[in-house]
Amino acid sequence: MTGVFSGNKQSSAGGKLISLSALYLFSYYGFGAFTPLIMQYYQSINLTGTQIGLISATTPVVSIVTQPLWGIICDRFQIRKSVLVLTLLTSGLIGLLFPVVSTFALVLILYTVLSVFQSAIVPVSDSIALGYVKKQNLQFGDIRMWGAIGFALAAFLTGVMIEKWGPSVIFYSYFAAMVVSILFLRQVPEEVESAPKFTTGMLEGIKDLLRLPRFVLFLTASFFVFGSVNANNIWFSLYYQEIGGTIAGVGLAFLLFAGSEAPFMKLAGYFARRWGLELTILIAASVSAIRWFWYSSAPSTTAVIALFFVQGISVGFYLATAAQFVRENTPASLQVTALALFFSVGHGLGTMLCNLTAGWIKDNFSTLTIYSFFGTVTVIGLIPLLLIRFGPWKAAAEDKVDATR
């Protein structure tokens, strides 16, 4: 009987792991169908670079407010799964409305509403997954890499479908992926990790987090590093076509780019243990800066495709280790709030700056200049990462966080 019981426990644990991995696979499939190819929709309704920049900045602006709020709701009421179901379904339904609008004002309004619900998906999913991997003594990158696989497959398949059926396929693919994500989320337990009682108000919680020097430095770094990474997802489609590529080629590029993230996310745990989280993140950000400056030199599409693995080294390492860094350097009672604040600054404010500036640069200079700008802001982001790795706060910060756990 003991053997049977043990086997059932192992089977149950394996089922949870599969469900979480599938949640990442399909939710990021939706993002992969939407984000890297949305430029094709914008061009089909004749938006200018400045208008595209303003729309693209909507999600970051909204995230600044909504991500911390979603985090507070999850931490206070411990309803992460319910919140995730709500946001996945609602964002998918809103996506279906895009094919029937074609003016800048209506697209801006629709994108704003979409962003309110879409902004919760990544931080809440990461909170659930991080709790699970901690309990099971696994690596977050082992689950997160399925998101990279889903994103890669969606970018390629959707790019091919756009050439056959037009940009509307973006939104139908997005909706379908969100619905399938919910089906797998149902297999995830309501409480993946026992969370401590939430006793801190929203403002007090944010104030507590902003008293941690390492966390504040990391927020600053992510503002610049993540800002350019996320903005690239919007502008790369235009860039690739300007250097001689096709829409299907954009899909192939993202298939290889995002696909390369998965094995490097798998390796991230090894390098983090060998080199430490700080050095792994610093290397990833440095490779990003080099990559953007290289893009600004107008390499051939063949060269861009051939060096696809550069994205794995930069983005794959960063994504797999950033959430872990936030978790290890913030109090346990504020885990979701800390992740939400991290995403609202990096994926929010930083992306807003990069998209607004990129839109202005596109109308007044060139797409190549956009990538010079991305390289410059990423170099700025290296400064706080160097301070985290070599600055004087490490021991004190760790002691303070440990004392609060």
Tab-separated table of C-alpha atoms in Angstrom:
chain	number	residue	atom	x	y	z
A	1	MET	CA	0.000	0.000	0.000
A	2	THR	CA	2.839	2.355	0.824
A	3	GLY	CA	4.293	1.896	-2.638
A	4	VAL	CA	0.943	2.598	-4.265
A	5	PHE	CA	0.446	5.695	-2.143
A	6	SER	CA	3.944	6.920	-2.977
A	7	GLY	CA	3.296	6.277	-6.657
A	8	ASN	CA	0.050	8.260	-6.486
A	9	LYS	CA	1.868	11.186	-4.860
A	10	GLN	CA	4.523	11.143	-7.544
A	11	SER	CA	1.851	10.963	-10.245
A	12	SER	CA	0.006	13.902	-8.677
A	13	ALA	CA	3.203	15.948	-8.476
A	14	GLY	CA	3.987	15.088	-12.096
A	15	GLY	CA	0.498	16.160	-13.130
A	16	LYS	CA	0.921	19.527	-11.431
A	17	LEU	CA	4.257	20.044	-13.165
A	18	ILE	CA	2.749	19.186	-16.554
A	19	SER	CA	-0.197	21.511	-15.939
A	20	LEU	CA	2.047	24.415	-14.942
A	21	SER	CA	4.307	23.806	-17.928
A	22	ALA	CA	1.281	23.709	-20.246
A	23	LEU	CA	-0.033	26.918	-18.684
A	24	TYR	CA	3.209	28.644	-19.677
A	25	LEU	CA	3.246	26.973	-23.098
A	26	PHE	CA	-0.209	28.202	-24.117
A	27	SER	CA	-0.340	31.565	-22.339
A	28	TYR	CA	2.949	32.536	-23.969
A	29	TYR	CA	1.685	31.092	-27.246
A	30	GLY	CA	-0.946	33.811	-27.020
A	31	PHE	CA	1.687	36.457	-26.355
A	32	GLY	CA	3.808	35.092	-29.208
A	33	ALA	CA	0.905	35.370	-31.635
A	34	PHE	CA	0.113	38.905	-30.472
A	35	THR	CA	3.181	40.933	-29.528
A	36	PRO	CA	5.840	40.305	-32.219
A	37	LEU	CA	3.358	40.489	-35.103
A	38	ILE	CA	0.998	43.259	-33.965
A	39	MET	CA	3.031	45.633	-36.163
A	40	GLN	CA	1.421	43.966	-39.194
A	41	TYR	CA	-2.007	44.984	-37.893
A	42	TYR	CA	-0.834	48.536	-37.224
A	43	GLN	CA	0.547	48.828	-40.743
A	44	SER	CA	-2.670	47.412	-42.231
A	45	ILE	CA	-4.649	50.294	-40.711
A	46	ASN	CA	-1.947	52.858	-41.660
A	47	LEU	CA	-0.805	54.060	-38.230
A	48	THR	CA	2.254	56.330	-37.981
A	49	GLY	CA	5.347	55.539	-35.938
A	50	THR	CA	4.333	58.034	-33.266
A	51	GLN	CA	0.846	56.529	-33.022
A	52	ILE	CA	2.325	53.039	-32.770
A	53	GLY	CA	4.663	54.245	-30.041
A	54	LEU	CA	1.762	55.744	-28.087
A	55	ILE	CA	-0.327	52.573	-28.347
A	56	SER	CA	2.629	50.381	-27.446
A	57	ALA	CA	3.266	52.569	-24.391
A	58	THR	CA	-0.293	51.985	-23.154
A	59	THR	CA	0.389	48.584	-21.613
A	60	PRO	CA	3.390	49.841	-19.625
A	61	VAL	CA	1.484	52.872	-18.327
A	62	VAL	CA	-1.488	50.754	-17.287
A	63	SER	CA	0.816	48.142	-15.736
A	64	ILE	CA	2.354	50.707	-13.409
A	65	VAL	CA	-1.019	50.935	-11.642
A	66	THR	CA	-2.684	47.587	-12.284
A	67	GLN	CA	0.153	45.126	-11.669
A	68	PRO	CA	0.728	46.222	-8.054
A	69	LEU	CA	-3.059	46.202	-7.526
A	70	TRP	CA	-3.385	42.673	-8.903
A	71	GLY	CA	-0.469	41.685	-6.665
A	72	ILE	CA	-2.082	43.200	-3.574
A	73	ILE	CA	-5.369	41.406	-4.317
A	74	CYS	CA	-3.551	38.076	-4.697
A	75	ASP	CA	-1.468	38.553	-1.554
A	76	ARG	CA	-4.351	39.757	0.631
A	77	PHE	CA	-7.035	37.250	-0.396
A	78	GLN	CA	-4.842	34.393	-1.664
A	79	ILE	CA	-6.854	33.982	-4.883
A	80	ARG	CA	-4.077	33.766	-7.434
A	81	LYS	CA	-5.757	31.029	-9.457
A	82	SER	CA	-9.102	32.855	-9.616
A	83	VAL	CA	-7.430	36.095	-10.658
A	84	LEU	CA	-5.487	34.285	-13.363
A	85	VAL	CA	-8.625	32.620	-14.761
A	86	LEU	CA	-10.394	35.984	-14.881
A	87	THR	CA	-7.552	37.807	-16.598
A	88	LEU	CA	-6.816	35.061	-19.128
A	89	LEU	CA	-10.446	34.812	-20.237
A	90	THR	CA	-11.170	38.539	-20.296
A	91	SER	CA	-8.013	39.476	-22.188
A	92	GLY	CA	-8.753	36.759	-24.746
A	93	LEU	CA	-12.281	38.061	-25.308
A	94	ILE	CA	-11.073	41.645	-25.678
A	95	GLY	CA	-8.562	40.485	-28.285
A	96	LEU	CA	-11.440	39.348	-30.496
A	97	LEU	CA	-12.611	42.973	-30.820
A	98	PHE	CA	-9.484	44.254	-32.587
A	99	PRO	CA	-10.408	43.053	-36.111
A	100	VAL	CA	-13.518	45.269	-36.086
A	101	VAL	CA	-11.721	48.549	-35.245
A	102	SER	CA	-9.418	50.485	-37.555
A	103	THR	CA	-8.895	53.989	-36.145
A	104	PHE	CA	-6.120	55.168	-33.854
A	105	ALA	CA	-8.516	56.335	-31.117
A	106	LEU	CA	-10.476	53.083	-30.959
A	107	VAL	CA	-7.348	50.930	-31.049
A	108	LEU	CA	-5.853	53.002	-28.223
A	109	ILE	CA	-8.983	52.583	-26.069
A	110	LEU	CA	-9.218	48.851	-26.761
A	111	TYR	CA	-5.528	48.319	-26.075
A	112	THR	CA	-5.841	50.182	-22.782
A	113	VAL	CA	-8.688	47.945	-21.580
A	114	LEU	CA	-6.805	44.836	-22.743
A	115	SER	CA	-3.746	45.938	-20.804
A	116	VAL	CA	-5.639	46.106	-17.502
A	117	PHE	CA	-6.282	42.358	-17.598
A	118	GLN	CA	-3.218	41.257	-19.560
A	119	SER	CA	-0.897	42.901	-17.028
A	120	ALA	CA	-1.733	40.326	-14.336
A	121	ILE	CA	-0.998	37.184	-16.323
A	122	VAL	CA	2.800	37.030	-16.133
A	123	PRO	CA	3.410	38.089	-12.497
A	124	VAL	CA	0.598	35.909	-11.118
A	125	SER	CA	1.712	32.898	-13.192
A	126	ASP	CA	5.286	33.431	-12.016
A	127	SER	CA	4.143	33.610	-8.394
A	128	ILE	CA	2.315	30.289	-8.688
A	129	ALA	CA	5.233	28.617	-10.463
A	130	LEU	CA	7.846	29.994	-8.074
A	131	GLY	CA	5.905	28.660	-5.112
A	132	TYR	CA	5.723	25.240	-6.726
A	133	VAL	CA	9.408	24.984	-7.634
A	134	LYS	CA	10.417	26.044	-4.148
A	135	LYS	CA	8.264	23.339	-2.563
A	136	GLN	CA	9.457	20.669	-5.027
A	137	ASN	CA	13.101	21.823	-5.038
A	138	LEU	CA	13.057	22.446	-8.799
A	139	GLN	CA	14.385	25.233	-11.017
A	140	PHE	CA	12.015	27.948	-12.191
A	141	GLY	CA	13.697	27.884	-15.608
A	142	ASP	CA	12.465	24.300	-16.119
A	143	ILE	CA	8.876	25.604	-16.187
A	144	ARG	CA	9.494	29.049	-17.650
A	145	MET	CA	11.235	27.587	-20.696
A	146	TRP	CA	7.868	26.237	-21.894
A	147	GLY	CA	6.748	29.826	-22.212
A	148	ALA	CA	9.664	30.471	-24.550
A	149	ILE	CA	8.710	27.402	-26.604
A	150	GLY	CA	5.094	28.544	-26.856
A	151	PHE	CA	6.104	32.076	-27.809
A	152	ALA	CA	8.454	30.751	-30.496
A	153	LEU	CA	5.917	28.395	-32.051
A	154	ALA	CA	3.216	31.073	-32.081
A	155	ALA	CA	5.421	33.683	-33.735
A	156	PHE	CA	6.346	31.292	-36.542
A	157	LEU	CA	2.917	29.756	-37.143
A	158	THR	CA	1.089	33.077	-36.887
A	159	GLY	CA	3.557	34.717	-39.257
A	160	VAL	CA	2.842	32.045	-41.850
A	161	MET	CA	-0.916	32.364	-41.329
A	162	ILE	CA	-0.810	36.165	-41.672
A	163	GLU	CA	0.591	35.841	-45.184
A	164	LYS	CA	-2.367	33.594	-46.084
A	165	TRP	CA	-5.279	35.121	-44.174
A	166	GLY	CA	-4.186	38.579	-43.003
A	167	PRO	CA	-3.526	40.192	-39.597
A	168	SER	CA	-6.893	39.179	-38.062
A	169	VAL	CA	-5.453	35.722	-37.396
A	170	ILE	CA	-3.320	37.314	-34.673
A	171	PHE	CA	-6.335	37.907	-32.456
A	172	TYR	CA	-8.075	34.585	-33.076
A	173	SER	CA	-4.873	32.756	-32.171
A	174	TYR	CA	-4.506	34.875	-29.043
A	175	PHE	CA	-8.044	34.093	-27.862
A	176	ALA	CA	-7.688	30.351	-28.484
A	177	ALA	CA	-4.407	30.215	-26.555
A	178	MET	CA	-5.882	32.006	-23.538
A	179	VAL	CA	-8.818	29.585	-23.397
A	180	VAL	CA	-6.564	26.517	-23.583
A	181	SER	CA	-4.398	28.026	-20.815
A	182	ILE	CA	-7.431	28.138	-18.532
A	183	LEU	CA	-8.139	24.449	-19.153
A	184	PHE	CA	-4.686	23.524	-17.850
A	185	LEU	CA	-4.864	26.058	-15.016
A	186	ARG	CA	-7.848	24.128	-13.655
A	187	GLN	CA	-5.451	21.274	-12.810
A	188	VAL	CA	-3.266	23.548	-10.694
A	189	PRO	CA	-4.180	23.588	-6.970
A	190	GLU	CA	-5.604	26.806	-5.536
A	191	GLU	CA	-2.666	27.134	-3.152
A	192	VAL	CA	0.560	25.885	-4.684
A	193	GLU	CA	2.522	27.225	-1.743
A	194	SER	CA	1.352	28.112	1.728
A	195	ALA	CA	1.585	31.857	1.856
A	196	PRO	CA	2.061	33.813	5.062
A	197	LYS	CA	-0.794	35.914	6.373
A	198	PHE	CA	-0.955	39.227	4.585
A	199	THR	CA	-0.789	42.044	7.112
A	200	THR	CA	0.663	44.949	5.168
A	201	GLY	CA	-1.280	47.590	3.269
A	202	MET	CA	-0.476	48.422	-0.318
A	203	LEU	CA	1.461	51.617	0.306
A	204	GLU	CA	3.216	50.203	3.361
A	205	GLY	CA	4.188	47.091	1.416
A	206	ILE	CA	5.646	49.097	-1.459
A	207	LYS	CA	7.482	51.328	1.019
A	208	ASP	CA	8.976	48.255	2.678
A	209	LEU	CA	10.161	46.948	-0.679
A	210	LEU	CA	11.681	50.277	-1.656
A	211	ARG	CA	13.781	50.217	1.534
A	212	LEU	CA	15.725	47.238	0.162
A	213	PRO	CA	18.732	48.650	-1.774
A	214	ARG	CA	19.358	45.527	-3.865
A	215	PHE	CA	15.719	45.390	-4.932
A	216	VAL	CA	15.670	49.086	-5.844
A	217	LEU	CA	18.879	48.728	-7.866
A	218	PHE	CA	17.397	45.744	-9.675
A	219	LEU	CA	14.231	47.704	-10.454
A	220	THR	CA	16.408	50.437	-11.955
A	221	ALA	CA	18.378	47.948	-14.054
A	222	SER	CA	15.205	46.262	-15.289
A	223	PHE	CA	13.761	49.640	-16.259
A	224	PHE	CA	16.468	49.941	-18.910
A	225	VAL	CA	17.265	46.317	-19.778
A	226	PHE	CA	13.718	44.933	-19.912
A	227	GLY	CA	12.440	48.117	-21.527
A	228	SER	CA	14.549	47.583	-24.633
A	229	VAL	CA	13.888	43.813	-24.710
A	230	ASN	CA	10.122	44.309	-24.675
A	231	ALA	CA	10.209	47.182	-27.153
A	232	ASN	CA	12.219	45.004	-29.544
A	233	ASN	CA	9.285	42.572	-29.627
A	234	ILE	CA	7.179	45.365	-31.139
A	235	TRP	CA	9.701	46.996	-33.480
A	236	PHE	CA	11.666	43.987	-34.726
A	237	SER	CA	9.004	43.120	-37.309
A	238	LEU	CA	9.425	46.517	-38.969
A	239	TYR	CA	13.206	46.400	-38.580
A	240	TYR	CA	13.533	42.951	-40.138
A	241	GLN	CA	11.479	43.905	-43.175
A	242	GLU	CA	13.523	47.086	-43.639
A	243	ILE	CA	16.778	45.103	-43.828
A	244	GLY	CA	15.251	42.848	-46.488
A	245	GLY	CA	13.157	40.259	-44.653
A	246	THR	CA	9.572	39.045	-45.153
A	247	ILE	CA	6.614	38.594	-42.793
A	248	ALA	CA	7.137	34.830	-42.801
A	249	GLY	CA	10.807	35.557	-42.128
A	250	VAL	CA	9.787	37.546	-39.047
A	251	GLY	CA	7.936	34.492	-37.800
A	252	LEU	CA	10.945	32.278	-38.489
A	253	ALA	CA	13.226	34.730	-36.698
A	254	PHE	CA	11.034	34.746	-33.595
A	255	LEU	CA	10.755	30.954	-33.748
A	256	LEU	CA	14.530	30.694	-33.548
A	257	PHE	CA	14.955	33.614	-31.133
A	258	ALA	CA	12.335	32.563	-28.610
A	259	GLY	CA	13.123	28.890	-29.207
A	260	SER	CA	16.722	29.529	-28.213
A	261	GLU	CA	15.515	30.903	-24.876
A	262	ALA	CA	14.236	27.492	-23.737
A	263	PRO	CA	17.581	25.624	-23.548
A	264	PHE	CA	19.292	28.649	-22.012
A	265	MET	CA	16.532	28.910	-19.404
A	266	LYS	CA	17.233	25.264	-18.672
A	267	LEU	CA	20.934	26.095	-18.273
A	268	ALA	CA	20.258	29.225	-16.232
A	269	GLY	CA	19.923	27.271	-12.993
A	270	TYR	CA	23.325	25.660	-13.523
A	271	PHE	CA	25.069	28.950	-14.235
A	272	ALA	CA	23.263	30.699	-11.377
A	273	ARG	CA	24.541	28.042	-8.977
A	274	ARG	CA	28.044	28.188	-10.461
A	275	TRP	CA	28.400	31.959	-10.920
A	276	GLY	CA	25.626	33.353	-8.731
A	277	LEU	CA	22.429	35.100	-9.793
A	278	GLU	CA	24.017	38.541	-9.978
A	279	LEU	CA	26.801	37.595	-12.389
A	280	THR	CA	24.462	35.522	-14.571
A	281	ILE	CA	22.069	38.476	-14.908
A	282	LEU	CA	24.944	40.880	-15.572
A	283	ILE	CA	26.284	38.706	-18.409
A	284	ALA	CA	22.811	38.439	-19.942
A	285	ALA	CA	22.339	42.213	-19.920
A	286	SER	CA	25.795	42.788	-21.415
A	287	VAL	CA	25.032	40.466	-24.317
A	288	SER	CA	21.766	42.381	-24.887
A	289	ALA	CA	23.631	45.673	-25.201
A	290	ILE	CA	26.063	44.203	-27.734
A	291	ARG	CA	23.184	42.718	-29.692
A	292	TRP	CA	21.297	46.022	-30.069
A	293	PHE	CA	24.381	47.924	-31.232
A	294	TRP	CA	25.070	45.170	-33.768
A	295	TYR	CA	21.511	45.409	-35.094
A	296	SER	CA	21.980	49.137	-35.586
A	297	SER	CA	24.805	48.397	-38.063
A	298	ALA	CA	22.270	46.862	-40.529
A	299	PRO	CA	23.549	43.275	-40.711
A	300	SER	CA	22.109	40.945	-43.332
A	301	THR	CA	18.992	38.950	-42.535
A	302	THR	CA	21.109	35.812	-42.910
A	303	ALA	CA	23.458	36.997	-40.172
A	304	VAL	CA	20.577	37.941	-37.878
A	305	ILE	CA	19.061	34.481	-38.300
A	306	ALA	CA	22.407	32.683	-38.000
A	307	LEU	CA	23.121	34.337	-34.643
A	308	PHE	CA	19.656	33.621	-33.277
A	309	PHE	CA	21.126	32.021	-30.139
A	310	VAL	CA	22.242	35.453	-28.899
A	311	GLN	CA	18.671	35.975	-27.731
A	312	GLY	CA	18.866	32.779	-25.712
A	313	ILE	CA	21.995	33.955	-23.927
A	314	SER	CA	20.625	37.423	-23.187
A	315	VAL	CA	16.875	37.158	-22.767
A	316	GLY	CA	16.739	33.484	-21.750
A	317	PHE	CA	19.217	33.898	-18.908
A	318	TYR	CA	17.632	37.153	-17.758
A	319	LEU	CA	14.041	35.912	-17.731
A	320	ALA	CA	14.901	32.685	-15.919
A	321	THR	CA	16.874	34.407	-13.170
A	322	ALA	CA	15.191	37.810	-12.717
A	323	ALA	CA	12.078	36.490	-10.964
A	324	GLN	CA	14.258	34.280	-8.770
A	325	PHE	CA	16.381	37.307	-7.810
A	326	VAL	CA	13.235	39.236	-6.823
A	327	ARG	CA	11.981	36.322	-4.750
A	328	GLU	CA	15.278	35.844	-2.917
A	329	ASN	CA	15.680	39.532	-2.126
A	330	THR	CA	12.199	40.455	-0.862
A	331	PRO	CA	10.082	39.430	2.164
A	332	ALA	CA	7.953	36.308	1.786
A	333	SER	CA	4.764	38.199	2.741
A	334	LEU	CA	5.176	40.508	-0.266
A	335	GLN	CA	6.181	38.037	-2.971
A	336	VAL	CA	3.437	38.760	-5.502
A	337	THR	CA	3.558	42.484	-4.779
A	338	ALA	CA	7.328	42.513	-5.332
A	339	LEU	CA	6.999	40.636	-8.633
A	340	ALA	CA	4.187	42.931	-9.736
A	341	LEU	CA	6.242	46.014	-8.881
A	342	PHE	CA	9.221	44.531	-10.711
A	343	PHE	CA	7.133	43.923	-13.839
A	344	SER	CA	5.440	47.320	-13.654
A	345	VAL	CA	8.816	49.068	-13.601
A	346	GLY	CA	10.718	46.904	-16.104
A	347	HIS	CA	7.907	45.795	-18.370
A	348	GLY	CA	5.997	48.973	-17.561
A	349	LEU	CA	7.908	52.224	-17.228
A	350	GLY	CA	10.971	50.989	-19.094
A	351	THR	CA	8.957	49.658	-22.013
A	352	MET	CA	6.908	52.858	-22.112
A	353	LEU	CA	10.065	54.961	-22.445
A	354	CYS	CA	11.524	52.734	-25.151
A	355	ASN	CA	8.336	52.482	-27.207
A	356	LEU	CA	7.537	56.200	-27.075
A	357	THR	CA	11.094	57.114	-28.007
A	358	ALA	CA	11.260	54.430	-30.717
A	359	GLY	CA	8.084	55.777	-32.335
A	360	TRP	CA	9.509	59.286	-32.423
A	361	ILE	CA	12.850	57.996	-33.772
A	362	LYS	CA	11.077	56.010	-36.492
A	363	ASP	CA	9.232	59.099	-37.785
A	364	ASN	CA	12.257	61.414	-37.572
A	365	PHE	CA	15.307	59.216	-38.195
A	366	SER	CA	15.355	55.478	-39.018
A	367	THR	CA	14.647	52.043	-37.602
A	368	LEU	CA	18.400	51.456	-37.309
A	369	THR	CA	18.620	54.442	-34.967
A	370	ILE	CA	15.998	52.797	-32.768
A	371	TYR	CA	18.445	49.986	-32.087
A	372	SER	CA	21.259	52.404	-31.295
A	373	PHE	CA	18.919	53.829	-28.674
A	374	PHE	CA	18.137	50.355	-27.310
A	375	GLY	CA	21.852	49.658	-26.981
A	376	THR	CA	22.454	52.919	-25.143
A	377	VAL	CA	19.703	52.434	-22.550
A	378	THR	CA	20.820	48.841	-21.945
A	379	VAL	CA	24.357	50.051	-21.191
A	380	ILE	CA	22.849	52.445	-18.655
A	381	GLY	CA	21.066	49.467	-17.103
A	382	LEU	CA	24.390	47.706	-16.580
A	383	ILE	CA	25.410	50.289	-13.976
A	384	PRO	CA	22.976	49.239	-11.202
A	385	LEU	CA	23.693	45.575	-12.003
A	386	LEU	CA	27.391	46.225	-11.430
A	387	LEU	CA	26.511	47.895	-8.125
A	388	ILE	CA	24.452	44.862	-7.099
A	389	ARG	CA	27.311	42.506	-7.922
A	390	PHE	CA	30.184	44.541	-6.522
A	391	GLY	CA	28.511	47.159	-4.284
A	392	PRO	CA	28.466	47.311	-0.476
A	393	TRP	CA	24.838	46.204	0.171
A	394	LYS	CA	24.913	42.451	-0.380
A	395	ALA	CA	25.349	41.104	3.177
A	396	ALA	CA	23.124	43.712	4.818
A	397	ALA	CA	20.356	43.186	2.275
A	398	GLU	CA	20.433	39.429	2.660
A	399	ASP	CA	20.349	39.686	6.473
A	400	LYS	CA	17.389	42.058	6.328
A	401	VAL	CA	15.385	39.849	3.990
A	402	ASP	CA	16.202	36.695	5.960
A	403	ALA	CA	15.029	38.391	9.148
A	404	THR	CA	11.612	39.064	7.617
A	405	ARG	CA	11.006	35.499	6.431
